[in-house]
Tab-separated table of C-alpha atoms and ligand atoms in Angstrom:
chain	number	residue	atom	x	y	z
A	1	MET	CA	5.264	-6.902	1.648
A	2	ASN	CA	4.875	-10.730	0.458
A	3	THR	CA	3.299	-12.058	3.644
A	4	ASN	CA	1.983	-15.332	5.001
A	5	ILE	CA	0.975	-13.277	7.836
A	6	GLU	CA	-1.957	-15.397	9.807
A	7	THR	CA	-5.761	-14.301	10.475
A	8	LEU	CA	-6.518	-13.504	14.201
A	9	ASN	CA	-8.271	-17.347	13.419
A	10	ASN	CA	-5.113	-19.338	13.690
A	11	TRP	CA	-3.547	-17.718	16.413
A	12	ASN	CA	-5.611	-19.815	18.895
A	13	LEU	CA	-6.778	-17.311	21.897
A	14	LYS	CA	-9.281	-18.276	23.779
A	15	ASN	CA	-12.751	-15.888	23.356
A	16	SER	CA	-11.776	-15.180	20.103
A	17	ASP	CA	-14.787	-13.608	18.815
A	18	ARG	CA	-14.513	-10.323	17.981
A	19	PRO	CA	-14.008	-8.310	19.362
A	20	ILE	CA	-10.602	-9.997	21.367
A	21	ILE	CA	-10.078	-7.905	24.730
A	22	ILE	CA	-7.322	-7.188	26.225
A	23	ALA	CA	-6.825	-5.456	29.606
A	24	GLY	CA	-4.726	-5.346	32.196
A	25	PRO	CA	-2.341	-2.409	34.395
A	26	CYS	CA	0.149	-0.319	32.722
A	27	SER	CA	2.295	-1.913	35.583
A	28	ALA	CA	2.088	-4.897	37.130
A	29	GLU	CA	2.772	-3.075	40.983
A	30	SER	CA	2.527	-5.614	43.555
A	31	GLU	CA	1.392	-9.515	43.887
A	32	GLU	CA	-2.160	-8.794	45.103
A	33	GLN	CA	-3.041	-5.911	42.464
A	34	VAL	CA	-2.092	-8.258	39.697
A	35	ILE	CA	-4.255	-10.748	40.921
A	36	ASP	CA	-6.620	-8.419	42.368
A	37	THR	CA	-7.318	-6.893	39.082
A	38	GLY	CA	-6.734	-10.045	36.753
A	39	ASP	CA	-9.350	-12.411	39.010
A	40	LYS	CA	-11.890	-9.172	38.378
A	41	LEU	CA	-11.285	-8.833	35.016
A	42	HIS	CA	-11.780	-12.761	34.628
A	43	ALA	CA	-15.166	-12.445	36.081
A	44	ILE	CA	-16.111	-9.748	33.435
A	45	GLY	CA	-15.259	-12.233	30.332
A	46	VAL	CA	-11.586	-10.902	29.629
A	47	GLY	CA	-9.336	-13.322	28.177
A	48	ILE	CA	-6.360	-11.912	27.767
A	49	PHE	CA	-4.301	-10.538	30.472
A	50	ARG	CA	-1.943	-7.860	29.771
A	51	ALA	CA	0.864	-5.834	32.729
A	52	GLY	CA	3.879	-3.785	32.058
A	53	ILE	CA	6.885	-6.035	33.636
A	54	TRP	CA	9.362	-3.312	31.686
A	55	LYS	CA	8.289	0.507	31.764
A	56	PRO	CA	10.026	2.765	28.964
A	57	ARG	CA	9.284	6.011	30.311
A	58	THR	CA	10.016	8.965	28.265
A	59	ARG	CA	12.119	10.416	31.420
A	60	PRO	CA	14.142	8.140	34.316
A	61	GLY	CA	13.207	8.454	37.660
A	62	CYS	CA	9.372	7.414	37.037
A	63	PHE	CA	8.290	3.918	37.710
A	64	GLU	CA	10.021	1.571	35.829
A	65	GLY	CA	8.620	-1.512	36.333
A	66	VAL	CA	8.868	-4.641	38.812
A	67	GLY	CA	10.978	-6.378	35.979
A	68	SER	CA	10.849	-10.165	36.082
A	69	VAL	CA	9.186	-11.189	39.522
A	70	GLY	CA	5.762	-9.977	38.165
A	71	LEU	CA	6.293	-12.471	35.725
A	72	GLU	CA	5.232	-14.676	38.096
A	73	TRP	CA	2.905	-12.755	39.402
A	74	MET	CA	1.365	-12.710	35.934
A	75	ASN	CA	1.286	-16.399	36.130
A	76	ILE	CA	-0.302	-16.885	38.889
A	77	VAL	CA	-3.250	-15.127	37.407
A	78	LYS	CA	-3.097	-17.466	33.965
A	79	LYS	CA	-3.450	-20.554	36.998
A	80	ARG	CA	-6.433	-19.149	38.491
A	81	THR	CA	-7.838	-18.155	35.587
A	82	GLY	CA	-6.504	-19.415	32.397
A	83	MET	CA	-6.810	-16.345	31.002
A	84	LEU	CA	-3.671	-15.477	28.058
A	85	LEU	CA	-0.524	-13.346	29.150
A	86	THR	CA	0.705	-10.525	27.154
A	87	THR	CA	3.448	-7.727	27.756
A	88	GLU	CA	6.259	-5.630	26.505
A	89	VAL	CA	9.599	-6.975	25.788
A	90	ALA	CA	11.847	-3.739	24.301
A	91	ASN	CA	15.341	-6.557	24.429
A	92	VAL	CA	16.555	-8.707	24.231
A	93	LYS	CA	16.851	-9.893	27.578
A	94	HIS	CA	12.838	-8.841	27.922
A	95	VAL	CA	12.644	-11.440	25.449
A	96	TYR	CA	14.349	-14.811	26.964
A	97	GLU	CA	12.602	-13.690	29.828
A	98	ALA	CA	9.393	-13.585	29.405
A	99	LEU	CA	10.174	-16.673	26.834
A	100	LYS	CA	11.583	-18.386	30.089
A	101	ALA	CA	8.171	-17.109	32.150
A	102	GLY	CA	5.688	-18.796	29.616
A	103	ILE	CA	4.524	-15.122	28.131
A	104	ASP	CA	1.765	-16.354	25.522
A	105	ILE	CA	2.126	-12.817	23.500
A	106	LEU	CA	4.496	-10.322	23.048
A	107	TRP	CA	3.879	-6.466	22.262
A	108	ILE	CA	6.756	-4.071	21.108
A	109	GLY	CA	6.377	-0.783	22.404
A	110	ALA	CA	5.555	2.544	20.595
A	111	ARG	CA	9.164	3.782	21.474
A	112	THR	CA	10.802	0.500	19.844
A	113	THR	CA	8.888	0.598	16.996
A	114	ALA	CA	10.349	3.920	16.254
A	115	SER	CA	14.256	1.876	16.570
A	116	PRO	CA	14.800	-0.236	14.158
A	117	PHE	CA	18.001	-1.563	15.609
A	118	ALA	CA	16.125	-2.788	19.137
A	119	VAL	CA	13.128	-4.150	16.690
A	120	GLN	CA	16.101	-6.101	14.209
A	121	GLU	CA	17.624	-7.008	17.712
A	122	ILE	CA	14.406	-8.607	18.863
A	123	ALA	CA	13.604	-9.698	15.806
A	124	GLU	CA	16.628	-12.084	15.974
A	125	ALA	CA	16.060	-13.298	19.149
A	126	LEU	CA	12.868	-14.829	17.793
A	127	LYS	CA	14.007	-16.903	15.634
A	128	GLY	CA	12.618	-20.366	15.464
A	129	VAL	CA	9.668	-19.058	17.727
A	130	ASN	CA	6.316	-18.483	15.906
A	131	ILE	CA	5.170	-16.455	19.186
A	132	PRO	CA	2.522	-14.188	18.137
A	133	VAL	CA	3.453	-10.796	18.272
A	134	MET	CA	1.373	-7.175	18.687
A	135	VAL	CA	3.596	-4.389	17.162
A	136	LYS	CA	2.862	-0.691	18.271
A	137	ASN	CA	2.407	2.114	16.400
A	138	PRO	CA	5.514	4.171	16.356
A	139	VAL	CA	5.524	7.425	18.144
A	140	ASN	CA	5.433	9.412	15.241
A	141	PRO	CA	2.941	9.643	12.783
A	142	ASP	CA	5.585	7.527	10.493
A	143	ILE	CA	3.614	4.384	9.198
A	144	ASP	CA	7.180	3.076	7.207
A	145	LEU	CA	8.560	3.127	10.270
A	146	TRP	CA	5.388	1.179	11.580
A	147	TYR	CA	5.800	-1.297	8.275
A	148	GLY	CA	9.590	-1.736	8.668
A	149	ALA	CA	8.819	-3.429	11.953
A	150	ILE	CA	6.474	-5.619	10.684
A	151	GLU	CA	8.495	-6.274	8.164
A	152	ARG	CA	11.582	-7.096	10.309
A	153	LEU	CA	10.106	-9.299	12.426
A	154	HIS	CA	7.782	-10.990	9.727
A	155	ASN	CA	11.715	-12.001	7.554
A	156	SER	CA	12.782	-13.065	11.272
A	157	GLY	CA	9.479	-16.258	10.491
A	158	ILE	CA	6.892	-14.968	12.691
A	159	THR	CA	3.638	-14.894	10.954
A	160	LYS	CA	0.984	-14.350	13.585
A	161	ILE	CA	1.675	-10.437	13.374
A	162	ALA	CA	-0.824	-7.787	14.520
A	163	GLY	CA	-0.861	-3.812	14.912
A	164	LEU	CA	-1.946	-2.337	17.774
A	165	HIS	CA	-3.156	1.300	17.074
A	166	ARG	CA	-1.284	3.908	20.349
A	167	GLY	CA	-2.186	6.891	18.360
A	168	PHE	CA	0.740	9.406	17.578
A	169	SER	CA	2.186	12.046	19.544
A	170	GLY	CA	2.692	15.653	18.079
A	171	LEU	CA	3.008	19.242	18.220
A	172	SER	CA	-0.069	20.827	18.649
A	173	LYS	CA	-2.280	20.675	21.193
A	174	SER	CA	-4.797	17.673	20.696
A	175	LYS	CA	-7.710	16.584	23.410
A	176	TYR	CA	-5.668	13.534	23.059
A	177	ARG	CA	-2.613	12.457	24.747
A	178	ASN	CA	-1.452	10.555	21.460
A	179	ASP	CA	-3.477	11.738	17.826
A	180	PRO	CA	-5.236	8.893	16.730
A	181	HIS	CA	-4.477	9.979	13.268
A	182	TRP	CA	-7.678	7.097	12.165
A	183	GLN	CA	-6.335	7.100	8.676
A	184	LEU	CA	-2.429	5.114	8.918
A	185	PRO	CA	-4.126	2.220	11.043
A	186	ILE	CA	-6.439	1.814	8.225
A	187	LYS	CA	-3.285	2.066	5.320
A	188	LEU	CA	-1.580	-0.018	7.332
A	189	ARG	CA	-3.999	-2.906	6.736
A	190	GLN	CA	-4.258	-2.172	3.345
A	191	GLN	CA	-0.868	-2.716	2.400
A	192	ILE	CA	-0.595	-5.890	4.489
A	193	LYS	CA	-2.911	-8.470	4.122
A	194	ASN	CA	-4.523	-10.157	7.058
A	195	ILE	CA	-2.769	-7.438	9.196
A	196	PRO	CA	-5.126	-7.051	12.307
A	197	ILE	CA	-5.256	-4.261	14.117
A	198	LEU	CA	-6.164	-3.626	17.543
A	199	CYS	CA	-6.368	-0.354	18.889
A	200	ASP	CA	-5.407	1.333	22.456
A	201	PRO	CA	-7.978	3.136	23.262
A	202	SER	CA	-6.055	3.845	27.145
A	203	HIS	CA	-3.016	5.474	25.332
A	204	ILE	CA	-5.348	7.274	22.594
A	205	ALA	CA	-6.807	9.237	25.153
A	206	GLY	CA	-4.630	9.572	27.978
A	207	ASN	CA	-7.867	9.936	30.191
A	208	ARG	CA	-10.448	7.539	30.998
A	209	GLU	CA	-13.581	10.026	29.798
A	210	LEU	CA	-12.523	9.525	26.030
A	211	ILE	CA	-11.867	5.501	25.969
A	212	PRO	CA	-15.193	4.665	25.019
A	213	SER	CA	-15.691	6.508	22.020
A	214	ILE	CA	-12.120	5.876	21.214
A	215	SER	CA	-13.256	2.292	21.497
A	216	GLN	CA	-16.496	2.239	20.158
A	217	LYS	CA	-14.714	3.963	16.619
A	218	ALA	CA	-11.788	1.226	16.674
A	219	MET	CA	-14.992	-1.196	16.527
A	220	ASP	CA	-16.732	1.274	13.518
A	221	LEU	CA	-13.597	0.705	11.624
A	222	ASN	CA	-13.770	-3.488	12.093
A	223	TYR	CA	-10.377	-3.551	14.144
A	224	ALA	CA	-10.288	-6.694	15.849
A	225	GLY	CA	-9.674	-6.145	19.184
A	226	LEU	CA	-9.011	-3.820	22.157
A	227	MET	CA	-6.492	-3.453	24.576
A	228	ILE	CA	-7.528	-1.355	27.386
A	229	GLU	CA	-5.462	-0.895	30.875
A	230	SER	CA	-7.589	-1.896	33.613
A	231	HIS	CA	-6.568	-1.652	37.138
A	232	ASN	CA	-8.207	-2.557	39.664
A	233	ASN	CA	-7.105	0.492	41.533
A	234	PRO	CA	-5.953	3.078	38.829
A	235	ASP	CA	-6.324	6.493	40.858
A	236	LYS	CA	-3.289	4.836	43.193
A	237	ALA	CA	-1.979	3.590	39.977
A	238	LEU	CA	2.357	4.214	39.595
A	239	SER	CA	1.779	4.658	35.959
A	240	ASP	CA	-0.684	6.719	33.558
A	241	ALA	CA	-2.975	6.308	36.499
A	242	LYS	CA	-5.336	8.802	34.273
A	243	GLN	CA	-6.286	6.273	31.827
A	244	GLN	CA	-7.237	3.251	33.314
A	245	LEU	CA	-10.054	2.160	34.225
A	246	THR	CA	-11.703	-0.100	36.787
A	247	PRO	CA	-12.596	-3.420	35.859
A	248	LYS	CA	-16.489	-2.565	36.936
A	249	GLN	CA	-15.628	0.549	34.465
A	250	LEU	CA	-14.659	-2.167	31.705
A	251	ASN	CA	-17.308	-4.243	32.370
A	252	ASN	CA	-19.981	-1.427	31.059
A	253	LEU	CA	-17.821	0.040	28.288
A	254	LEU	CA	-17.777	-4.106	27.307
A	255	LYS	CA	-21.516	-3.789	27.859
A	256	ASN	CA	-22.327	-0.329	25.734
A	257	LEU	CA	-20.021	-1.495	22.737
A	258	ILE	CA	-22.048	-1.712	19.322
A	259	ILE	CA	-20.559	-4.670	17.188
A	260	ARG	CA	-22.064	-3.537	14.174
A	261	ASP	CA	-21.440	-6.598	11.092
A	262	LYS	CA	-19.522	-5.963	8.210
A	263	LYS	CA	-22.578	-7.498	6.319
A	264	ALA	CA	-26.178	-6.597	7.149
A	265	LYS	CA	-28.285	-9.502	8.225
A	266	ASN	CA	-31.286	-8.966	6.349
A	267	THR	CA	-31.103	-8.989	2.613
A	268	LYS	CA	-33.178	-5.814	2.398
A	269	ALA	CA	-30.787	-4.122	4.181
A	270	GLN	CA	-27.709	-5.277	2.225
A	271	GLU	CA	-28.975	-4.461	-1.069
A	272	SER	CA	-30.165	-0.874	0.187
A	273	LEU	CA	-26.697	-0.594	1.512
A	274	GLU	CA	-25.614	-1.746	-2.564
A	275	GLU	CA	-27.728	0.802	-4.218
A	276	LEU	CA	-26.255	3.627	-2.322
A	277	ARG	CA	-22.323	2.627	-2.350
A	278	VAL	CA	-23.451	2.767	-6.390
A	279	LYS	CA	-24.638	5.858	-5.988
A	280	ILE	CA	-21.418	7.040	-3.500
A	281	ASP	CA	-18.907	5.615	-6.915
A	282	GLU	CA	-21.307	7.290	-9.521
A	283	PHE	CA	-20.509	10.943	-7.716
A	284	ASP	CA	-16.747	9.807	-6.994
A	285	ASP	CA	-16.781	9.286	-10.743
A	286	VAL	CA	-18.069	12.820	-11.234
A	287	ILE	CA	-15.701	14.731	-8.715
A	288	LEU	CA	-12.265	13.053	-10.765
A	289	GLU	CA	-13.696	14.067	-13.870
A	290	ALA	CA	-14.031	17.591	-12.366
A	291	LEU	CA	-10.859	17.777	-10.532
A	292	SER	CA	-9.476	16.412	-13.595
A	293	ASN	CA	-10.792	18.920	-15.770
A	294	ARG	CA	-10.077	21.793	-13.518
A	295	MET	CA	-6.629	20.764	-13.006
A	296	GLU	CA	-6.335	21.003	-16.920
A	297	ILE	CA	-7.243	24.267	-16.619
A	298	SER	CA	-4.308	25.004	-13.605
A	299	LYS	CA	-2.313	24.458	-16.422
A	300	LYS	CA	-3.327	26.544	-18.531
A	301	ILE	CA	-3.520	29.510	-16.407
A	302	GLY	CA	0.597	28.223	-15.586
A	303	ASN	CA	1.003	28.462	-19.444
A	304	VAL	CA	-0.435	31.966	-19.457
A	305	LYS	CA	1.713	33.260	-16.219
A	306	LYS	CA	4.636	31.685	-17.907
A	307	GLU	CA	5.030	33.884	-20.831
A	308	ASN	CA	3.698	37.162	-19.601
A	309	ASN	CA	5.966	36.206	-15.900
A	310	ILE	CA	3.498	36.704	-13.576
A	311	ASN	CA	3.708	34.921	-10.171
A	312	ILE	CA	2.013	31.499	-9.323
A	313	ILE	CA	0.365	32.684	-6.104
A	314	GLN	CA	-1.981	35.246	-6.148
A	315	ALA	CA	-3.265	35.842	-2.865
A	316	ASN	CA	-6.083	38.115	-2.969
A	317	ARG	CA	-7.924	35.871	-5.814
A	318	TRP	CA	-7.303	32.773	-3.579
A	319	ASN	CA	-8.560	34.419	-0.165
A	320	ASN	CA	-11.668	35.386	-1.978
A	321	ILE	CA	-11.935	32.013	-3.341
A	322	LEU	CA	-12.448	30.227	-0.234
A	323	LYS	CA	-14.275	32.497	1.491
A	324	ASP	CA	-17.225	32.052	-1.346
A	325	ALA	CA	-16.420	28.318	-0.341
A	326	MET	CA	-16.959	28.326	3.021
A	327	GLU	CA	-19.794	30.668	2.400
A	328	LYS	CA	-21.427	27.716	0.015
A	329	ALA	CA	-20.235	24.826	2.285
A	330	LYS	CA	-22.948	26.154	4.555
A	331	GLU	CA	-25.474	26.785	2.829
A	332	ASN	CA	-24.783	22.757	1.499
A	333	GLY	CA	-24.747	21.764	4.788
A	334	LEU	CA	-20.873	21.046	4.502
A	335	SER	CA	-18.294	21.317	7.417
A	336	GLU	CA	-16.600	24.165	6.719
A	337	LYS	CA	-12.964	22.321	8.273
A	338	PHE	CA	-13.641	19.321	5.557
A	339	VAL	CA	-13.853	22.050	2.758
A	340	SER	CA	-11.601	24.101	3.740
A	341	ASN	CA	-9.321	21.476	4.152
A	342	PHE	CA	-10.653	20.222	0.328
A	343	TYR	CA	-9.481	23.596	-1.203
A	344	GLU	CA	-5.894	23.866	0.378
A	345	SER	CA	-5.352	20.587	-1.033
A	346	VAL	CA	-6.805	21.264	-4.794
A	347	HIS	CA	-4.509	24.579	-3.935
A	348	GLN	CA	-1.322	22.849	-3.363
A	349	GLU	CA	-1.802	20.916	-6.225
A	350	SER	CA	-2.459	23.519	-8.828
A	351	ILE	CA	0.187	25.555	-7.787
A	352	ASN	CA	2.521	21.949	-7.937
A	353	LEU	CA	1.329	21.537	-11.535
A	354	GLN	CA	2.045	25.740	-11.975
A	355	ASN	CA	5.281	25.305	-10.988
A	356	ASP	CA	6.056	22.063	-13.078
A	357	VAL	CA	4.763	24.179	-16.179
A	358	LEU	CA	6.867	27.359	-15.107
A	359	ASN	CA	10.217	25.216	-14.637
A	360	ASN	CA	9.776	22.347	-16.819
A	361	SER	CA	8.115	22.659	-19.981
D	401	PEP	C1	1.891	0.693	27.430
D	401	PEP	O1	1.584	-0.240	26.735
D	401	PEP	O2	1.570	0.583	29.113
D	401	PEP	C2	2.746	1.543	26.893
D	401	PEP	C3	3.755	1.752	27.595
D	401	PEP	O3	2.227	1.412	25.908
D	401	PEP	P1	2.457	2.237	24.693
D	401	PEP	O4	4.550	1.712	24.045
D	401	PEP	O5	1.966	3.049	23.708
D	401	PEP	O6	3.720	4.150	25.116
D	402	MN	MN1	0.347	2.745	29.698
């Protein structure tokens, strides 16, 4: 995408130093809850207040949000504290209501990002209104859908767009509610120039305990900010009770967050980093050359198999290679998971190449 997406510096946010902190309840529930939470978050220095007004629940019958009256409560928070406001919009009606209420930043939820029709309608409703929009990743790990939603908004003239990483759902059981798949947001950032990425540790974690370590990881990966669910009484929350922090817990998290610089401040450290990077680059070259040589041999094996009509897959041999590799991994202090993933990938490429030899040449 040839974009003119603006960096966060142009968003005119208060407290815009990295990391941008957005916090507030999963859902606005009552005037008292919204105001009390807002006051407490302001007191710990949060600059942007979030609250869900219309809740896209996976199943009917769950709490589906208080609706537009919640926008009035959010505005009371803004008047009392000066915090900027953000909420989720999932259709054109939400867009009109949120704009009318003076919401400062919109976000598109994970279920909506997965639906190109819905995103297109929202993008069209936003034509001529260059309001900042954060786009959550889709529920499924499909980076093209995420990219496509951003593209639709951008085509409507929105230039203040951020990716909001909330993890991806999958079939396999994991310690996360939504698996982070950290490589996907990194890929998005490589594909779209300037796009800021924020992390939503609450929806990745699904529980309070994991929120701090996910937040730290996002900072280590140079994310622009965090959106964390915070409620004045999380245990009584009507939605996502387990993954909301009290403002006090959030304050603790923020105080312990280590923000690393892009570059080392001291020149000696910077020099030694650069020296180490040169060494890494050299090793990467050696690995690539070795891989290329290895694949050439795979092709030769493919030719021998073709001439002699032998199967590509030789399960015994593969099992022995893997077993051997696991032992060597241990001896060399490498993680077995890493080495087995690497070998699986090399093996798959070998099979593909031999398949080409057997069938196409
Ligand atoms: C939310 O932020 O409360 C929400 C519903 O998030 P998601 O779209 O990531 O599920
Ligand atoms: Mn939520």
